CSV table of C-alpha atoms and ligand atoms in Angstrom, one decimal:
chain,number,residue,atom,x,y,z
A,21,MET,CA,-41.9,21.7,44.9
A,22,THR,CA,-38.3,21.6,43.6
A,23,GLN,CA,-37.9,20.6,40.0
A,24,GLN,CA,-35.4,17.8,39.4
A,25,ALA,CA,-32.8,18.3,36.7
A,26,PRO,CA,-33.3,15.7,33.9
A,27,SER,CA,-30.8,12.8,34.0
A,28,LEU,CA,-27.9,12.8,31.5
A,29,ASP,CA,-29.5,9.9,29.8
A,30,THR,CA,-32.8,11.7,29.3
A,31,SER,CA,-31.0,14.8,28.1
A,32,LEU,CA,-29.0,12.9,25.6
A,33,ALA,CA,-32.1,11.1,24.3
A,34,ALA,CA,-33.9,14.4,23.9
A,35,ALA,CA,-30.9,16.0,22.1
A,36,VAL,CA,-30.7,13.2,19.6
A,37,ALA,CA,-34.5,13.3,19.1
A,38,GLN,CA,-34.3,17.1,18.5
A,39,SER,CA,-31.4,16.7,16.0
A,40,ALA,CA,-33.2,13.9,14.1
A,41,ALA,CA,-36.4,16.0,14.0
A,42,ASP,CA,-34.5,19.0,12.7
A,43,TYR,CA,-32.8,16.8,10.1
A,44,ALA,CA,-36.2,15.4,8.9
A,45,ARG,CA,-37.6,18.9,8.6
A,46,ARG,CA,-34.6,20.0,6.5
A,47,ASN,CA,-34.8,17.0,4.2
A,48,PRO,CA,-38.3,16.4,2.7
A,49,ALA,CA,-37.0,15.4,-0.7
A,50,SER,CA,-34.7,12.8,0.8
A,51,GLN,CA,-37.6,11.4,2.8
A,52,ALA,CA,-39.8,11.2,-0.2
A,53,GLN,CA,-37.0,9.4,-2.1
A,54,TYR,CA,-36.7,7.0,0.8
A,55,GLU,CA,-40.4,6.3,0.8
A,56,ARG,CA,-40.2,5.4,-2.9
A,57,ALA,CA,-37.3,3.0,-2.2
A,58,LEU,CA,-39.2,1.3,0.6
A,59,GLN,CA,-41.7,0.0,-1.9
A,60,VAL,CA,-39.1,-2.0,-3.8
A,61,MET,CA,-36.2,-2.7,-1.5
A,62,PRO,CA,-36.2,-4.1,2.1
A,63,GLY,CA,-35.8,-1.1,4.4
A,64,GLY,CA,-35.4,1.0,1.2
A,65,ASN,CA,-31.7,0.0,1.1
A,66,THR,CA,-29.3,-2.0,-0.9
A,67,ARG,CA,-26.1,-1.3,1.1
A,68,SER,CA,-26.5,-1.7,4.8
A,69,VAL,CA,-23.8,0.8,5.9
A,70,LEU,CA,-25.6,3.6,4.2
A,71,PHE,CA,-28.8,3.3,6.3
A,72,TYR,CA,-29.5,5.4,9.3
A,73,GLU,CA,-32.6,6.7,11.1
A,74,PRO,CA,-34.9,8.5,10.5
A,75,PHE,CA,-34.0,8.0,6.8
A,76,PRO,CA,-30.8,8.4,4.9
A,77,LEU,CA,-29.9,11.4,2.7
A,78,ALA,CA,-30.4,10.9,-1.0
A,79,ILE,CA,-27.4,12.3,-2.8
A,80,ARG,CA,-28.2,13.9,-6.1
A,81,ARG,CA,-24.7,14.6,-7.4
A,82,GLY,CA,-21.0,15.2,-6.6
A,83,GLU,CA,-18.2,17.4,-7.9
A,84,ASP,CA,-14.6,17.4,-6.7
A,85,CYS,CA,-15.0,17.0,-2.9
A,86,ARG,CA,-18.6,18.4,-2.9
A,87,LEU,CA,-21.9,16.7,-2.7
A,88,TRP,CA,-25.5,17.9,-3.1
A,89,ASP,CA,-28.5,16.1,-1.6
A,90,ALA,CA,-32.0,15.8,-3.1
A,91,ASP,CA,-33.0,19.0,-1.1
A,92,GLY,CA,-30.2,21.0,-2.6
A,93,HIS,CA,-27.9,21.2,0.5
A,94,GLU,CA,-24.2,21.3,-0.3
A,95,TYR,CA,-21.7,19.3,1.7
A,96,THR,CA,-17.9,18.9,1.8
A,97,ASP,CA,-17.4,15.2,1.3
A,98,PHE,CA,-15.4,13.8,4.2
A,99,LEU,CA,-16.5,10.2,3.5
A,100,ALA,CA,-15.4,9.8,-0.1
A,101,GLU,CA,-17.2,6.5,-0.8
A,102,PHE,CA,-15.7,4.9,2.3
A,103,THR,CA,-12.2,5.5,0.8
A,104,ALA,CA,-12.9,4.4,-2.8
A,105,GLY,CA,-13.5,8.0,-3.8
A,106,LEU,CA,-9.9,9.1,-3.3
A,107,TYR,CA,-9.8,11.0,-6.6
A,108,GLY,CA,-13.0,13.0,-5.9
A,109,HIS,CA,-16.2,13.0,-8.0
A,110,SER,CA,-15.0,14.7,-11.2
A,111,ASN,CA,-11.2,14.4,-11.5
A,112,PRO,CA,-10.5,15.4,-15.2
A,113,VAL,CA,-7.8,12.7,-15.5
A,114,ILE,CA,-10.2,10.0,-14.4
A,115,ARG,CA,-12.9,11.3,-16.7
A,116,VAL,CA,-10.6,11.3,-19.7
A,117,ALA,CA,-9.6,7.7,-18.9
A,118,VAL,CA,-13.1,6.5,-18.6
A,119,GLN,CA,-14.1,8.4,-21.8
A,120,ALA,CA,-11.2,6.8,-23.6
A,121,ALA,CA,-12.3,3.3,-22.5
A,122,LEU,CA,-15.9,4.1,-23.6
A,123,GLU,CA,-14.7,5.0,-27.0
A,124,ASN,CA,-13.0,1.7,-27.6
A,125,GLY,CA,-16.1,-0.4,-26.6
A,126,ILE,CA,-17.0,-1.5,-23.1
A,127,ASN,CA,-17.4,-5.3,-23.2
A,128,LEU,CA,-14.6,-6.7,-25.2
A,129,THR,CA,-14.9,-10.3,-24.1
A,130,GLY,CA,-11.2,-10.9,-24.3
A,131,HIS,CA,-7.8,-10.3,-22.7
A,132,ASN,CA,-7.5,-6.5,-23.3
A,133,LEU,CA,-4.7,-4.1,-23.6
A,134,LEU,CA,-5.2,-2.5,-20.2
A,135,GLU,CA,-5.3,-5.3,-17.6
A,136,SER,CA,-1.6,-6.1,-17.5
A,137,GLU,CA,-0.8,-2.4,-17.4
A,138,LEU,CA,-2.8,-1.9,-14.2
A,139,ALA,CA,-1.3,-5.1,-12.8
A,140,ARG,CA,2.2,-3.8,-13.6
A,141,LEU,CA,1.4,-0.6,-11.7
A,142,VAL,CA,0.1,-2.5,-8.7
A,143,CYS,CA,3.1,-4.9,-8.6
A,144,ASP,CA,5.5,-2.0,-8.9
A,145,ARG,CA,3.8,-0.2,-6.0
A,146,PHE,CA,3.6,-3.1,-3.6
A,147,PRO,CA,6.8,-5.1,-3.7
A,148,SER,CA,5.2,-8.1,-1.9
A,149,ILE,CA,2.9,-8.5,-4.9
A,150,ALA,CA,4.7,-10.5,-7.5
A,151,ARG,CA,1.6,-11.7,-9.3
A,152,LEU,CA,-2.1,-10.6,-8.9
A,153,ARG,CA,-5.6,-11.1,-10.2
A,154,PHE,CA,-8.4,-8.7,-10.4
A,155,THR,CA,-11.9,-9.1,-8.9
A,156,ASN,CA,-14.9,-6.7,-8.7
A,157,SER,CA,-14.8,-6.0,-5.0
A,158,GLY,CA,-12.6,-6.2,-1.9
A,159,THR,CA,-15.0,-8.9,-0.5
A,160,GLU,CA,-14.3,-11.1,-3.5
A,161,ALA,CA,-10.5,-10.4,-3.2
A,162,ASN,CA,-10.6,-11.7,0.3
A,163,LEU,CA,-12.7,-14.7,-0.6
A,164,MET,CA,-10.2,-15.6,-3.3
A,165,ALA,CA,-7.2,-15.0,-1.0
A,166,ILE,CA,-8.6,-17.4,1.6
A,167,ALA,CA,-9.4,-19.9,-1.1
A,168,VAL,CA,-5.9,-20.0,-2.5
A,169,ALA,CA,-4.4,-20.0,1.0
A,170,LYS,CA,-6.4,-23.1,1.8
A,171,ALA,CA,-5.5,-24.8,-1.5
A,172,PHE,CA,-1.8,-23.9,-1.2
A,173,THR,CA,-1.4,-25.1,2.4
A,174,ARG,CA,-4.0,-27.9,2.1
A,175,ARG,CA,-5.3,-26.8,5.5
A,176,GLY,CA,-8.7,-25.6,6.5
A,177,LYS,CA,-8.6,-23.0,9.3
A,178,VAL,CA,-8.4,-19.2,9.0
A,179,LEU,CA,-7.5,-16.9,11.9
A,180,VAL,CA,-9.2,-13.5,11.8
A,181,PHE,CA,-9.7,-10.9,14.5
A,182,GLN,CA,-12.7,-9.6,16.4
A,183,GLY,CA,-13.8,-6.2,15.0
A,184,ALA,CA,-12.5,-7.1,11.5
A,185,TYR,CA,-14.4,-6.3,8.3
A,186,HIS,CA,-13.2,-8.1,5.3
A,187,GLY,CA,-16.4,-7.7,3.2
A,188,GLY,CA,-20.1,-8.4,3.3
A,189,VAL,CA,-19.7,-12.1,3.9
A,190,LEU,CA,-16.5,-11.8,6.0
A,191,THR,CA,-17.6,-9.6,8.9
A,192,PHE,CA,-16.4,-10.1,12.5
A,193,ALA,CA,-17.6,-7.0,14.4
A,194,LYS,CA,-19.7,-9.1,16.7
A,195,GLY,CA,-18.0,-12.5,16.3
A,196,HIS,CA,-19.6,-14.9,13.8
A,197,SER,CA,-22.3,-13.6,11.5
A,198,PRO,CA,-25.1,-15.6,9.8
A,199,VAL,CA,-24.3,-14.0,6.4
A,200,ASN,CA,-20.6,-15.1,6.6
A,201,VAL,CA,-19.2,-17.8,4.3
A,202,PRO,CA,-18.8,-21.0,6.3
A,203,HIS,CA,-15.1,-21.3,6.6
A,204,ASP,CA,-13.6,-22.7,9.8
A,205,PHE,CA,-12.7,-19.3,11.3
A,206,LEU,CA,-10.8,-18.8,14.6
A,207,ILE,CA,-11.4,-15.3,16.0
A,208,GLY,CA,-8.5,-13.8,17.9
A,209,ARG,CA,-8.2,-10.6,19.8
A,210,TYR,CA,-6.7,-7.7,17.8
A,211,ASN,CA,-3.4,-6.3,19.0
A,212,ASP,CA,-3.1,-9.2,21.5
A,213,ILE,CA,0.2,-10.8,20.6
A,214,ALA,CA,0.1,-13.6,23.2
A,215,ASP,CA,-3.5,-14.5,22.2
A,216,ALA,CA,-2.6,-14.7,18.5
A,217,GLN,CA,0.6,-16.6,19.1
A,218,ALA,CA,-1.3,-19.1,21.2
A,219,LEU,CA,-4.0,-19.6,18.6
A,220,ILE,CA,-1.5,-20.0,15.8
A,221,GLN,CA,0.6,-22.5,17.7
A,222,ALA,CA,-2.4,-24.5,19.0
A,223,ASN,CA,-3.7,-24.9,15.4
A,224,ALA,CA,-0.3,-25.1,13.7
A,225,GLY,CA,-1.0,-28.1,11.5
A,226,GLU,CA,-4.4,-26.9,10.4
A,227,LEU,CA,-4.1,-23.2,10.0
A,228,ALA,CA,-4.1,-22.1,6.4
A,229,ALA,CA,-4.0,-18.4,6.9
A,230,VAL,CA,-4.1,-15.4,9.1
A,231,LEU,CA,-6.1,-12.6,7.6
A,232,VAL,CA,-5.6,-9.2,9.1
A,233,GLU,CA,-6.3,-5.5,8.4
A,234,PRO,CA,-3.1,-3.5,9.3
A,235,MET,CA,-5.6,-1.0,10.7
A,236,GLN,CA,-9.2,-2.1,11.3
A,237,GLY,CA,-11.2,0.3,9.2
A,238,ALA,CA,-14.9,-0.4,9.7
A,239,GLY,CA,-14.0,-1.5,13.3
A,240,GLY,CA,-13.3,2.2,14.0
A,241,CYS,CA,-9.8,3.1,12.6
A,242,ILE,CA,-7.9,1.1,15.2
A,243,PRO,CA,-4.3,0.6,14.0
A,244,ALA,CA,-2.5,-2.6,14.6
A,245,THR,CA,0.7,-2.1,16.5
A,246,PRO,CA,3.8,-2.8,14.4
A,247,GLU,CA,4.8,-5.4,17.0
A,248,PHE,CA,1.5,-7.2,16.6
A,249,LEU,CA,1.9,-7.5,12.8
A,250,ALA,CA,5.5,-8.5,13.2
A,251,ALA,CA,4.5,-11.2,15.6
A,252,LEU,CA,1.9,-12.5,13.1
A,253,ARG,CA,4.6,-12.5,10.4
A,254,GLU,CA,6.9,-14.6,12.6
A,255,ALA,CA,4.3,-17.0,13.9
A,256,THR,CA,2.9,-17.7,10.4
A,257,GLN,CA,6.4,-18.3,9.1
A,258,ASP,CA,7.1,-20.8,11.9
A,259,THR,CA,3.9,-22.7,11.2
A,260,GLY,CA,3.5,-22.5,7.4
A,261,ALA,CA,0.3,-20.6,7.4
A,262,LEU,CA,0.0,-17.7,4.9
A,263,LEU,CA,-0.1,-14.1,6.2
A,264,ILE,CA,-2.8,-12.1,4.3
A,265,PHE,CA,-2.8,-8.4,4.7
A,266,ASP,CA,-6.2,-6.9,3.9
A,267,GLU,CA,-5.1,-3.5,2.6
A,268,VAL,CA,-8.4,-2.7,0.9
A,269,MET,CA,-8.5,0.4,3.0
A,270,THR,CA,-4.9,0.8,4.2
A,271,SER,CA,-3.0,0.6,0.9
A,272,ARG,CA,-3.6,4.4,0.6
A,273,LEU,CA,-1.7,5.2,3.8
A,274,GLY,CA,1.7,5.3,2.2
A,275,PRO,CA,3.4,5.0,-1.2
A,276,GLN,CA,3.7,1.2,-0.7
A,277,GLY,CA,0.7,0.7,1.6
A,278,ARG,CA,0.8,0.1,5.3
A,279,GLN,CA,3.1,-2.9,4.7
A,280,GLY,CA,5.7,-0.5,3.1
A,281,GLN,CA,5.5,1.8,6.1
A,282,LEU,CA,6.1,-1.0,8.5
A,283,GLY,CA,8.6,-3.0,6.4
A,284,ILE,CA,6.5,-6.2,6.9
A,285,THR,CA,6.1,-8.5,3.9
A,286,PRO,CA,2.8,-10.6,3.8
A,287,ASP,CA,2.4,-13.6,1.6
A,288,LEU,CA,-0.7,-12.3,0.1
A,289,THR,CA,-2.3,-8.8,0.0
A,290,THR,CA,-5.9,-7.9,-0.9
A,291,LEU,CA,-6.8,-4.5,-2.4
A,292,GLY,CA,-9.9,-2.6,-3.4
A,293,LYS,CA,-11.5,0.8,-3.2
A,294,TYR,CA,-9.6,3.7,-4.9
A,295,ILE,CA,-7.2,1.5,-6.9
A,296,GLY,CA,-9.9,1.1,-9.6
A,297,GLY,CA,-10.1,4.9,-10.0
A,298,GLY,CA,-13.5,5.0,-8.4
A,299,MET,CA,-15.0,2.1,-10.4
A,300,SER,CA,-15.8,-1.2,-8.8
A,301,PHE,CA,-12.6,-2.9,-8.0
A,302,GLY,CA,-10.7,-5.6,-6.1
A,303,ALA,CA,-7.5,-7.5,-6.4
A,304,PHE,CA,-5.6,-10.2,-4.6
A,305,GLY,CA,-1.9,-11.1,-5.1
A,306,GLY,CA,1.4,-11.8,-3.6
A,307,ARG,CA,3.9,-14.7,-3.8
A,308,ALA,CA,4.4,-16.0,-7.3
A,309,ASP,CA,4.4,-19.7,-6.1
A,310,VAL,CA,1.0,-19.2,-4.4
A,311,MET,CA,-0.6,-17.3,-7.2
A,312,ALA,CA,0.7,-19.8,-9.7
A,313,LEU,CA,-2.1,-22.1,-8.6
A,314,PHE,CA,-4.3,-20.0,-10.9
A,315,ASP,CA,-2.1,-20.4,-13.9
A,316,PRO,CA,-4.6,-21.8,-16.5
A,317,ARG,CA,-1.8,-23.4,-18.5
A,318,HIS,CA,-1.7,-26.1,-15.9
A,319,PRO,CA,-4.3,-28.8,-16.2
A,320,ASP,CA,-5.2,-28.8,-12.5
A,321,ALA,CA,-5.1,-25.0,-12.1
A,322,LEU,CA,-7.6,-23.4,-9.7
A,323,ALA,CA,-10.3,-21.5,-11.5
A,324,HIS,CA,-11.0,-17.9,-10.8
A,325,ALA,CA,-13.8,-16.4,-12.8
A,326,GLY,CA,-15.6,-13.1,-13.0
A,327,THR,CA,-17.3,-11.4,-16.0
A,328,PHE,CA,-16.1,-8.0,-15.0
A,329,ASN,CA,-12.7,-8.8,-13.5
A,330,ASN,CA,-10.9,-7.0,-16.3
A,331,ASN,CA,-13.6,-4.5,-17.3
A,332,VAL,CA,-12.1,-1.7,-19.3
A,333,LEU,CA,-13.7,1.2,-17.3
A,334,THR,CA,-12.0,0.0,-14.1
A,335,MET,CA,-8.7,-0.8,-15.8
A,336,SER,CA,-8.5,2.5,-17.6
A,337,ALA,CA,-9.5,4.6,-14.6
A,338,GLY,CA,-7.2,2.6,-12.3
A,339,ILE,CA,-4.2,3.1,-14.6
A,340,ALA,CA,-4.8,6.8,-14.8
A,341,GLY,CA,-5.2,7.2,-11.1
A,342,LEU,CA,-2.1,5.2,-10.0
A,343,SER,CA,0.2,6.6,-12.7
A,344,GLN,CA,-0.8,10.2,-12.8
A,345,LEU,CA,-2.6,11.1,-9.6
A,346,TYR,CA,-1.9,9.0,-6.5
A,347,THR,CA,1.9,9.2,-6.9
A,348,ALA,CA,4.2,8.6,-3.9
A,349,GLU,CA,4.3,12.3,-3.3
A,350,ALA,CA,0.6,12.7,-3.4
A,351,ALA,CA,0.2,9.8,-0.9
A,352,LEU,CA,2.7,11.3,1.5
A,353,ALA,CA,1.0,14.8,1.3
A,354,LEU,CA,-2.5,13.5,1.7
A,355,ASN,CA,-1.6,11.4,4.7
A,356,ALA,CA,0.4,14.2,6.3
A,357,LEU,CA,-2.7,16.4,5.9
A,358,GLY,CA,-4.7,13.8,7.7
A,359,ASP,CA,-2.1,13.3,10.5
A,360,GLY,CA,-2.2,17.1,11.1
A,361,MET,CA,-5.9,17.2,11.2
A,362,ARG,CA,-6.2,14.3,13.7
A,363,GLU,CA,-3.7,16.0,15.9
A,364,ARG,CA,-5.7,19.2,15.9
A,365,LEU,CA,-9.0,17.4,16.6
A,366,ASN,CA,-7.4,15.5,19.5
A,367,ALA,CA,-6.0,18.7,20.8
A,368,VAL,CA,-9.5,20.1,20.9
A,369,CYS,CA,-10.7,17.1,22.9
A,370,ARG,CA,-7.8,17.5,25.4
A,371,GLU,CA,-8.2,21.3,25.8
A,372,GLN,CA,-12.0,21.0,26.3
A,373,GLY,CA,-11.5,18.1,28.7
A,374,VAL,CA,-14.1,15.8,27.0
A,375,ALA,CA,-14.1,12.1,26.7
A,376,LEU,CA,-13.7,12.1,22.9
A,377,GLN,CA,-10.8,11.2,20.5
A,378,PHE,CA,-10.1,10.6,16.9
A,379,THR,CA,-8.3,7.3,16.2
A,380,GLY,CA,-6.7,6.4,12.9
A,381,LEU,CA,-3.7,6.9,10.6
A,382,GLY,CA,-3.0,9.4,7.9
A,383,SER,CA,-6.0,10.2,5.8
A,384,LEU,CA,-8.4,7.9,7.7
A,385,MET,CA,-9.9,8.6,11.1
A,386,ASN,CA,-12.9,7.9,13.4
A,387,LEU,CA,-14.5,9.7,16.2
A,388,GLN,CA,-14.6,7.6,19.4
A,389,ALA,CA,-16.7,8.6,22.5
A,390,THR,CA,-14.1,7.7,25.0
A,391,ALA,CA,-10.7,9.1,26.1
A,392,ARG,CA,-9.2,5.7,27.0
A,393,PRO,CA,-6.5,4.2,24.8
A,394,ILE,CA,-8.1,1.9,22.1
A,395,ASP,CA,-6.2,-1.2,21.1
A,396,HIS,CA,-9.2,-3.4,20.4
A,397,ILE,CA,-12.9,-3.0,19.5
A,398,GLY,CA,-13.7,-4.2,23.0
A,399,ASP,CA,-12.3,-0.9,24.2
A,400,THR,CA,-15.2,0.9,22.5
A,401,THR,CA,-18.1,-1.4,23.2
A,402,ASP,CA,-19.3,0.5,26.3
A,403,THR,CA,-19.3,3.9,24.6
A,404,ASP,CA,-22.7,5.6,24.0
A,405,PRO,CA,-23.5,5.5,20.3
A,406,ARG,CA,-25.8,8.5,20.7
A,407,ILE,CA,-22.7,10.8,21.0
A,408,LYS,CA,-21.8,9.8,17.4
A,409,ASP,CA,-25.5,10.4,16.4
A,410,LEU,CA,-25.2,14.0,17.7
A,411,PHE,CA,-21.9,14.5,16.0
A,412,PHE,CA,-23.3,13.2,12.7
A,413,PHE,CA,-26.3,15.5,12.7
A,414,HIS,CA,-24.1,18.5,13.8
A,415,MET,CA,-21.7,17.9,11.0
A,416,LEU,CA,-24.4,17.6,8.4
A,417,GLU,CA,-25.9,20.9,9.6
A,418,ALA,CA,-22.5,22.5,9.2
A,419,GLY,CA,-22.3,21.2,5.6
A,420,LEU,CA,-19.8,18.3,6.3
A,421,TYR,CA,-20.6,14.8,5.1
A,422,VAL,CA,-19.2,12.1,7.3
A,423,ALA,CA,-20.3,8.5,8.2
A,424,ARG,CA,-22.9,8.0,10.9
A,425,ARG,CA,-20.4,6.0,12.8
A,426,GLY,CA,-17.9,9.0,12.8
A,427,PHE,CA,-15.7,7.7,10.0
A,428,THR,CA,-13.9,10.5,8.3
A,429,VAL,CA,-11.9,10.2,5.1
A,430,LEU,CA,-9.7,12.6,3.2
A,431,SER,CA,-9.7,12.6,-0.6
A,432,LEU,CA,-7.3,14.3,-3.0
A,433,PRO,CA,-9.5,17.4,-3.6
A,434,ILE,CA,-9.6,18.2,0.2
A,435,THR,CA,-7.5,21.2,1.0
A,436,PRO,CA,-6.2,22.7,4.3
A,437,SER,CA,-9.1,25.1,4.3
A,438,HIS,CA,-11.6,22.2,4.1
A,439,VAL,CA,-9.7,20.7,7.1
A,440,ASP,CA,-10.0,24.0,9.0
A,441,LYS,CA,-13.8,24.0,8.3
A,442,TYR,CA,-14.0,20.4,9.8
A,443,VAL,CA,-11.9,21.3,12.9
A,444,SER,CA,-14.0,24.4,13.6
A,445,ALA,CA,-17.3,22.4,13.1
A,446,PHE,CA,-15.9,19.8,15.6
A,447,GLU,CA,-15.1,22.6,18.1
A,448,SER,CA,-18.6,24.0,17.8
A,449,PHE,CA,-20.0,20.5,18.3
A,450,VAL,CA,-18.1,20.2,21.6
A,451,GLN,CA,-19.3,23.6,22.7
A,452,ARG,CA,-22.9,23.0,21.7
A,453,HIS,CA,-23.2,19.6,23.5
A,454,ARG,CA,-20.6,20.0,26.2
A,455,THR,CA,-23.1,19.3,29.1
A,456,LEU,CA,-23.9,15.9,27.4
A,457,LEU,CA,-20.3,14.8,26.9
A,458,ALA,CA,-18.5,12.9,29.7
A,459,PRO,CA,-15.4,14.5,31.1
A,460,ALA,CA,-12.1,13.1,30.0
B,517,PLP,N1,-11.8,-5.2,3.4
B,517,PLP,C1,-11.8,-4.0,4.1
B,517,PLP,C2,-10.7,-3.7,5.0
B,517,PLP,C3,-12.8,-3.1,3.8
B,517,PLP,O1,-12.8,-1.9,4.4
B,517,PLP,C4,-13.8,-3.4,2.8
B,517,PLP,C5,-14.9,-2.5,2.5
B,517,PLP,O2,-15.1,-1.5,3.2
B,517,PLP,C6,-13.7,-4.7,2.2
B,517,PLP,C7,-12.7,-5.5,2.5
B,517,PLP,C8,-14.8,-5.0,1.2
B,517,PLP,O3,-14.6,-4.3,0.0
B,517,PLP,P1,-15.9,-4.2,-0.9
B,517,PLP,O4,-16.9,-3.3,-0.3
B,517,PLP,O5,-15.3,-3.6,-2.2
B,517,PLP,O6,-16.4,-5.6,-1.1
């Protein structure tokens, strides 16, 4: 009797099961921590993106760009708090700033001496932002930007794009979501100029805003083409809708964000992540006439509340980070390091002839299990997620911390030698699993 070779599907399933079993064996303390969490949190989790099977790693501590898990394994951190950890885990400048804030008292219940200083730094950095207000998260920043756009235009509809992630209640990876806020959303196709123009024109009198990530981050590091963003700018100008750039992730891509690189001026911009120096942060801002709706000196001003909007830890850490660490030169250098890294990774894919690629811009990138060009999340939906599972387990084994979905982020403490380590771990991943990877 001849023995039949197992199908690719069976082999892939077996390889993932083996990797997961090895992972579980190596991480008993993380498993025990997860079991404790299960008793008090649904699925043991309070932040969906951090969950993965068979159980997530419990991280004990971090230092510069290193992390240690509960079982004592050390990792180079190539995730950096999904971009908020730009400064690393222990930057002395950030630590001094936080300590200084602690010494002056942490809940001052008043306008403080720091908030306008951070606002000034943000306005100087992003010329489209004439006035801004702070929030506690990027989600809140987008909620407030949509609210003010609706109030300013006196219109109700908002155009977003399939695959977009604008926060926990503004998520469009799979169309509408039951946890989303109930605005009247139109969902367009990312990078499809004709589709967006048609939607904007057809809803001209009712469209308050177009909300767009200049590169979809959670959607898989899919950059918008400059032409697409320019077309959105033009169509919104024609119809009186506001153009909102969600630069929560992309503002790090250049000294003036992605908008500065492209020379496109949105009406409003939303920010988050690293700008608070690693503390919880969000901000929305832009045209002075739009933001004036919040001016509390006017009797009919819009309200915008938030106990922690101007919290001194965020303000102080944010000021230190923008003024001393993430200078224009630092932004250019970090993103050049990322561009070079992505080119090397994609060269490996080409040379090895496997259907893999890294999409992204500058210091942000994402593994994709296909060689075809990706303009839109629909170009990735038929890829096999198990390839990313194998990649994830392989990288952890090699001491590199990345997102389960293949998202990879550079932070300031990352050096070219860390990048070399990542590239060689990726090469060994391709070699190890080459029979399971589709040819390019
Ligand atoms: N917008 C984008 C583009 C994001 O990537 C994120 C978070 O990942 C958000 C908004 C939401 O920010 P936060 O997690 O601070 O609410």
